[in-house]
JSON list of N, CA and C in Angstrom, two decimals:
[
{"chain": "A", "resi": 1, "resn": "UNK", "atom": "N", "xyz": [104.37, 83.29, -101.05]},
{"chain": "A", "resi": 1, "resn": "UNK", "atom": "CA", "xyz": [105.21, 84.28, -100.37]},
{"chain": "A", "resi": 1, "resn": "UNK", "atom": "C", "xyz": [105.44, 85.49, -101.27]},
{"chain": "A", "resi": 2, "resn": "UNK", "atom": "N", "xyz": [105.36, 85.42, -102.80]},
{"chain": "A", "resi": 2, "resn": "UNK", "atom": "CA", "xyz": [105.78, 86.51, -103.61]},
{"chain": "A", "resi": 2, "resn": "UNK", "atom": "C", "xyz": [104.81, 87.30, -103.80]},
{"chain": "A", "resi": 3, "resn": "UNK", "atom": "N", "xyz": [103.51, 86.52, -103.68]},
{"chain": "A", "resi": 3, "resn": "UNK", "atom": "CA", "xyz": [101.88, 87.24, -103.37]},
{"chain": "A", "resi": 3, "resn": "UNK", "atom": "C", "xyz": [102.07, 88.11, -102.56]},
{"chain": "A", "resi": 4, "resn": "UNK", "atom": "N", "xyz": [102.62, 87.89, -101.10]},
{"chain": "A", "resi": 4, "resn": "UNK", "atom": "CA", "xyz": [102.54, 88.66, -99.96]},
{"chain": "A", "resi": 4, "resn": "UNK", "atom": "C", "xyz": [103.44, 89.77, -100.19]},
{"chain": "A", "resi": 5, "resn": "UNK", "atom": "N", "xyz": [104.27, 89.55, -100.77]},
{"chain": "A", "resi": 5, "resn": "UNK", "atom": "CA", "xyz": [105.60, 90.57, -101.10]},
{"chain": "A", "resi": 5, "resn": "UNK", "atom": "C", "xyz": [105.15, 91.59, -102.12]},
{"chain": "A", "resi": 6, "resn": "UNK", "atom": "N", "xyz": [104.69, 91.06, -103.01]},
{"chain": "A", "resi": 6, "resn": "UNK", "atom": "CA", "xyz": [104.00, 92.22, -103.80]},
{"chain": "A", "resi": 6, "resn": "UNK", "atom": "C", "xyz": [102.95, 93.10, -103.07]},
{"chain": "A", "resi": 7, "resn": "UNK", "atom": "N", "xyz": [101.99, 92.32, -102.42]},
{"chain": "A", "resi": 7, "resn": "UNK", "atom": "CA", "xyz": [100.99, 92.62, -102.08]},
{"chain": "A", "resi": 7, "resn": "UNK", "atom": "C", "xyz": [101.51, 93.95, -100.80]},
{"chain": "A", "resi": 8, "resn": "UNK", "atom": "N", "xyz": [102.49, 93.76, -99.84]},
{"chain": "A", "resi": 8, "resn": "UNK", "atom": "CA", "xyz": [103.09, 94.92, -99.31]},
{"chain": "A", "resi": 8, "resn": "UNK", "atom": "C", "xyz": [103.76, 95.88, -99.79]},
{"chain": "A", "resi": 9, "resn": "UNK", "atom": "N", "xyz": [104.58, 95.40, -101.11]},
{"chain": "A", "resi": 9, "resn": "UNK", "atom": "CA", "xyz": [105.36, 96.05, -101.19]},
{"chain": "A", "resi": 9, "resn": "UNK", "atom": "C", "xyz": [104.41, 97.24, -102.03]},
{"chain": "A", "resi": 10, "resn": "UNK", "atom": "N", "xyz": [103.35, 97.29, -102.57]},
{"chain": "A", "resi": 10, "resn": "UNK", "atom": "CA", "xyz": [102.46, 98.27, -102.76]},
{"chain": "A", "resi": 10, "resn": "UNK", "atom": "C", "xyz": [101.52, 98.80, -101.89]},
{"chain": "A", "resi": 11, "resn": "UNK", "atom": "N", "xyz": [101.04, 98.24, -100.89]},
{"chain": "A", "resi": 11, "resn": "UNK", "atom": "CA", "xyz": [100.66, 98.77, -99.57]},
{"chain": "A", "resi": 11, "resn": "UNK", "atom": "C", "xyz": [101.81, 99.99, -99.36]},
{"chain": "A", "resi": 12, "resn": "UNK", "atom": "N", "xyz": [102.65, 99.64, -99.41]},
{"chain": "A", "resi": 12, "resn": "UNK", "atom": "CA", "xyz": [103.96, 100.71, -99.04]},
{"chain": "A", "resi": 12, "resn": "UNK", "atom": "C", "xyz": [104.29, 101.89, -99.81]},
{"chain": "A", "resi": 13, "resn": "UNK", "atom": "N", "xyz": [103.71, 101.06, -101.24]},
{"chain": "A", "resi": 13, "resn": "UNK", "atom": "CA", "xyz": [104.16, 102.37, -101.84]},
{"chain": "A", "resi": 13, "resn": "UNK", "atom": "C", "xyz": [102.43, 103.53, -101.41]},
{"chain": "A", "resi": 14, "resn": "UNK", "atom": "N", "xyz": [101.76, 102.77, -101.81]},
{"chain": "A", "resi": 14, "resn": "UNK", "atom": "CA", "xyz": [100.57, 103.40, -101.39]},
{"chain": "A", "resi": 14, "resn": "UNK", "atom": "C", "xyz": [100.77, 104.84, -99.53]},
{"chain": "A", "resi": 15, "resn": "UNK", "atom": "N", "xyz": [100.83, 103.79, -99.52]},
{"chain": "A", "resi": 15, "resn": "UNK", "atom": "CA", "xyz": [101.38, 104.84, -98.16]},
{"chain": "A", "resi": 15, "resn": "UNK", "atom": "C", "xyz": [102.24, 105.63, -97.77]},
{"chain": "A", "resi": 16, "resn": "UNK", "atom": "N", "xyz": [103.50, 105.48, -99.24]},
{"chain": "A", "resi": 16, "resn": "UNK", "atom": "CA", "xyz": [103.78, 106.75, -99.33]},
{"chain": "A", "resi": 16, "resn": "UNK", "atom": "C", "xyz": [104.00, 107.74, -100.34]},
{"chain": "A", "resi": 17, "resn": "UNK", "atom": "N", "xyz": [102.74, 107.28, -100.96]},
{"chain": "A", "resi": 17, "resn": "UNK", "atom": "CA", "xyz": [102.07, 108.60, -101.76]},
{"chain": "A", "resi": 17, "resn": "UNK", "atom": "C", "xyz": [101.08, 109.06, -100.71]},
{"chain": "A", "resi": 18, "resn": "UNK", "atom": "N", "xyz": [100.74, 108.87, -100.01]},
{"chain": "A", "resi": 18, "resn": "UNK", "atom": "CA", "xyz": [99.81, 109.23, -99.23]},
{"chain": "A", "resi": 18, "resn": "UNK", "atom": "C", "xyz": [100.36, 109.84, -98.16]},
{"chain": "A", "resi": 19, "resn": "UNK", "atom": "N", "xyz": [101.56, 109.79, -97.79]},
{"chain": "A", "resi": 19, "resn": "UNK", "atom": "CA", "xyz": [102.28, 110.35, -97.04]},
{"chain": "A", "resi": 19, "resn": "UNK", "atom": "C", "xyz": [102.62, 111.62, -97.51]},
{"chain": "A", "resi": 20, "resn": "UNK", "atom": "N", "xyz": [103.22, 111.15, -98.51]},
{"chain": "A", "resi": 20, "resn": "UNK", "atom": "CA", "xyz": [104.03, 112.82, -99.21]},
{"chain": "A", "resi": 20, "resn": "UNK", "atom": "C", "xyz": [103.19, 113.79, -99.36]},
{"chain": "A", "resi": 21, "resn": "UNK", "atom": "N", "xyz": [102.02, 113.17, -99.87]},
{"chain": "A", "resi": 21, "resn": "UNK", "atom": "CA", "xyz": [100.71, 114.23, -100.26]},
{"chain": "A", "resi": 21, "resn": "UNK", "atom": "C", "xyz": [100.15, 115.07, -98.80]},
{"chain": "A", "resi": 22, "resn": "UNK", "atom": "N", "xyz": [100.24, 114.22, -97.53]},
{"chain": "A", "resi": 22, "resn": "UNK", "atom": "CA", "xyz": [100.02, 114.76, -96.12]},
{"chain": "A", "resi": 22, "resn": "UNK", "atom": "C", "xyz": [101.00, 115.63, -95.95]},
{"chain": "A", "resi": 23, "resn": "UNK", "atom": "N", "xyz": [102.09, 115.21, -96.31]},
{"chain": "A", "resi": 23, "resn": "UNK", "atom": "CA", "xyz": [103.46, 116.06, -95.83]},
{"chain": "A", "resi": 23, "resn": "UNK", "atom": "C", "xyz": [103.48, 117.20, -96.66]},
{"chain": "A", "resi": 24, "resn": "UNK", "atom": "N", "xyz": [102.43, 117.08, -98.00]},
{"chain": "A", "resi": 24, "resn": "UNK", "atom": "CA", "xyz": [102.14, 118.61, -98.42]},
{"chain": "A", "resi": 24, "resn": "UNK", "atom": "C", "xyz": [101.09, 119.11, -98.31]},
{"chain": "A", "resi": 25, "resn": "UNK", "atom": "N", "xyz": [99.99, 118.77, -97.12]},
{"chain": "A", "resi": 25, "resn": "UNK", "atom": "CA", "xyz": [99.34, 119.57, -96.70]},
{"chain": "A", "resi": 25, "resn": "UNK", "atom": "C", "xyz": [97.88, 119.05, -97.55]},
{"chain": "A", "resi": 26, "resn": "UNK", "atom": "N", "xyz": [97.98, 117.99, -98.55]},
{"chain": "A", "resi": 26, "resn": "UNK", "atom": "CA", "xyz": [96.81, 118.24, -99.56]},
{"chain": "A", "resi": 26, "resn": "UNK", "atom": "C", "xyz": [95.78, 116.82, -99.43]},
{"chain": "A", "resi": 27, "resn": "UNK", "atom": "N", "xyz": [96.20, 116.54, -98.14]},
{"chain": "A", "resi": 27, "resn": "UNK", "atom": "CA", "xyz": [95.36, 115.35, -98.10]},
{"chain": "A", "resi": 27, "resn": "UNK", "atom": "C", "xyz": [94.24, 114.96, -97.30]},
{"chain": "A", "resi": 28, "resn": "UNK", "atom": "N", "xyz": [93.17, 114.70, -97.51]},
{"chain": "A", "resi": 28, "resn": "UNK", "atom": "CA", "xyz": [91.52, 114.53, -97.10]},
{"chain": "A", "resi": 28, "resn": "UNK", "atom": "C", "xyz": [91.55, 113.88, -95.39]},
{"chain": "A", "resi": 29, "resn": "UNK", "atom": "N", "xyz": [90.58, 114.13, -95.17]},
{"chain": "A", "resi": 29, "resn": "UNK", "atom": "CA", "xyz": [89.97, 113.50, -93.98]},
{"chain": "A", "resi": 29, "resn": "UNK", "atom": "C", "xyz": [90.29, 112.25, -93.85]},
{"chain": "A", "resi": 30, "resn": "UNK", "atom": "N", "xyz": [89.05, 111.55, -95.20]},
{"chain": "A", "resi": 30, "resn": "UNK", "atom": "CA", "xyz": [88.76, 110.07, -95.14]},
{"chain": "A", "resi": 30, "resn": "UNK", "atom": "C", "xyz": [90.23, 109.50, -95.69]},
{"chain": "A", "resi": 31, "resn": "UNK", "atom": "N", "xyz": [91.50, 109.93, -96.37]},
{"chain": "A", "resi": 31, "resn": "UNK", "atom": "CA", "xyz": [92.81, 109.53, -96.65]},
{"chain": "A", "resi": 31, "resn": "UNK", "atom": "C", "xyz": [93.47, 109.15, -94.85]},
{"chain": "A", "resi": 32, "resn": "UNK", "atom": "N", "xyz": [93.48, 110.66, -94.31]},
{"chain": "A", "resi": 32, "resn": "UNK", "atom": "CA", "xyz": [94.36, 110.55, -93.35]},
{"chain": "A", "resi": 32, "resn": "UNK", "atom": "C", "xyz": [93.47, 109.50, -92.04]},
{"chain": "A", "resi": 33, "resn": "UNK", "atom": "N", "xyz": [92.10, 109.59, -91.97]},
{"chain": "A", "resi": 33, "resn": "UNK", "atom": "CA", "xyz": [91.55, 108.06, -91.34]},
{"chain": "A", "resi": 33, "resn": "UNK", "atom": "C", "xyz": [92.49, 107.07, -91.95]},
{"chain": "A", "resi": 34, "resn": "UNK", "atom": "N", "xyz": [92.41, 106.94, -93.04]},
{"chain": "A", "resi": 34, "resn": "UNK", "atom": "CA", "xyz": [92.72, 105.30, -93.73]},
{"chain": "A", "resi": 34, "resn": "UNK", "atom": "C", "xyz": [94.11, 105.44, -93.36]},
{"chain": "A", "resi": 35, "resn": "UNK", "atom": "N", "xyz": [95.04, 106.63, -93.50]},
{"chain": "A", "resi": 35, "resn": "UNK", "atom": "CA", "xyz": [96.48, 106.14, -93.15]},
{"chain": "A", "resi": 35, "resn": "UNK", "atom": "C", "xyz": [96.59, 105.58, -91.56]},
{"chain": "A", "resi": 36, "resn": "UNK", "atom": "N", "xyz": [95.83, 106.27, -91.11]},
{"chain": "A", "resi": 36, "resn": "UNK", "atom": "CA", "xyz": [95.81, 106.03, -89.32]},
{"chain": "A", "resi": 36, "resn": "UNK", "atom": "C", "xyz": [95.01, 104.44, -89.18]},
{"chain": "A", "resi": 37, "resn": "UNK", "atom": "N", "xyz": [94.70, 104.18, -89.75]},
{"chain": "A", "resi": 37, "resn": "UNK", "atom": "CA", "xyz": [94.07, 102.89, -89.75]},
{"chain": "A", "resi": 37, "resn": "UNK", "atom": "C", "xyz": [95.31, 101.58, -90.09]},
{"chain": "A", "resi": 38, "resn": "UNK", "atom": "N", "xyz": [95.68, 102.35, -91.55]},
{"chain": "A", "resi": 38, "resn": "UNK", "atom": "CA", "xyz": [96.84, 101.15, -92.01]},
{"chain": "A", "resi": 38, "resn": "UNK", "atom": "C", "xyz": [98.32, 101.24, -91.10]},
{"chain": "A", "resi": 39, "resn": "UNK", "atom": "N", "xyz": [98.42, 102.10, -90.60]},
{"chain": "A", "resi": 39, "resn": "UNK", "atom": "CA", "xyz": [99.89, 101.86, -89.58]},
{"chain": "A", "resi": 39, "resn": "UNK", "atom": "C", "xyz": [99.29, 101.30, -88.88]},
{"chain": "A", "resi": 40, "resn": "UNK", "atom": "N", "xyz": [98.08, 101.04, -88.06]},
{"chain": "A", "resi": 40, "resn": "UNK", "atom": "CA", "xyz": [98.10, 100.65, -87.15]},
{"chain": "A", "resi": 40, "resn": "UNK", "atom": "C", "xyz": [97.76, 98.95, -86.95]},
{"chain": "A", "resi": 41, "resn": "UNK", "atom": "N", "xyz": [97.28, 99.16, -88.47]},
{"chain": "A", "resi": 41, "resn": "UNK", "atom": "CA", "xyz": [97.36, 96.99, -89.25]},
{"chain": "A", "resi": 41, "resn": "UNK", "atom": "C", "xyz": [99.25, 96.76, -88.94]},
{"chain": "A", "resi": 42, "resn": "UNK", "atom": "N", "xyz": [99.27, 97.82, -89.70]},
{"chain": "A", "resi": 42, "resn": "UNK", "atom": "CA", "xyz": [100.88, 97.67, -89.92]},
{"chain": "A", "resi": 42, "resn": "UNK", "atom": "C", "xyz": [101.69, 97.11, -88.82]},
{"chain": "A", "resi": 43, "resn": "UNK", "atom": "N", "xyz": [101.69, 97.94, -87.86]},
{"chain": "A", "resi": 43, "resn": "UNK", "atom": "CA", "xyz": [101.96, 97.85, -86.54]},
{"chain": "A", "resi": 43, "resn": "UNK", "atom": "C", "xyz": [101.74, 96.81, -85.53]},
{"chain": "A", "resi": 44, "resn": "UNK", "atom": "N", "xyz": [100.63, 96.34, -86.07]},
{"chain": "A", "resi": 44, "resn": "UNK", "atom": "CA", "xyz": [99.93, 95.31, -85.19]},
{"chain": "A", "resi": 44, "resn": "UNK", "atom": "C", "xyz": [100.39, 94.05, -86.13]},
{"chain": "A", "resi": 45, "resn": "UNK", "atom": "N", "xyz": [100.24, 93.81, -87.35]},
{"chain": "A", "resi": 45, "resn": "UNK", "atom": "CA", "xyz": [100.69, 92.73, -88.10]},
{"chain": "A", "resi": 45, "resn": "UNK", "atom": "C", "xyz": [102.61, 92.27, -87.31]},
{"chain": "A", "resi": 46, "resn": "UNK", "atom": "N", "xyz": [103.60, 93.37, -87.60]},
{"chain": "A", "resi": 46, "resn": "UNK", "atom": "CA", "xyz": [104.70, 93.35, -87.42]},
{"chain": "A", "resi": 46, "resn": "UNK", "atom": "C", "xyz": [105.02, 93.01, -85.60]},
{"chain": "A", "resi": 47, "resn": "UNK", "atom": "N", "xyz": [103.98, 93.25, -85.08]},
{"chain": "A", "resi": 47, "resn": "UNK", "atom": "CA", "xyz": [104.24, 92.98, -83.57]},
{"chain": "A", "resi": 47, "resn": "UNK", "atom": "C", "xyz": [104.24, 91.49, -82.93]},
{"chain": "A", "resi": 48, "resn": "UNK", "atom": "N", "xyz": [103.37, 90.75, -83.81]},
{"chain": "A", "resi": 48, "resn": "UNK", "atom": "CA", "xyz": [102.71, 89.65, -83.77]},
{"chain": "A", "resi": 48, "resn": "UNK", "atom": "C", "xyz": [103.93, 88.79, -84.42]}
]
């Protein structure tokens, strides 16, 4: 369980450096695919 906890709880941070960097305008194609990809794990994991 502490595997999994780590293992999100840097998914998260990951996503929001990747966020902030969108929210300043400086972030790539293939980034903003992958963010649109991982909310939507995200999303789909948490629904389930």
């Amino acid at each position: 369980m502490r595997i999994i906890f780590t293992y999100h709880r840097k998914t998260t941070l990951c996503m929001e450096s990747i966020f902030s960097r969108f929210v300043h305008k400086e972030i790539s194609k293939f980034e903003e695919i992958l963010l649109v990809h991982l909310v939507e794990l995200y999303l789909y994991g948490s629904s389930r």
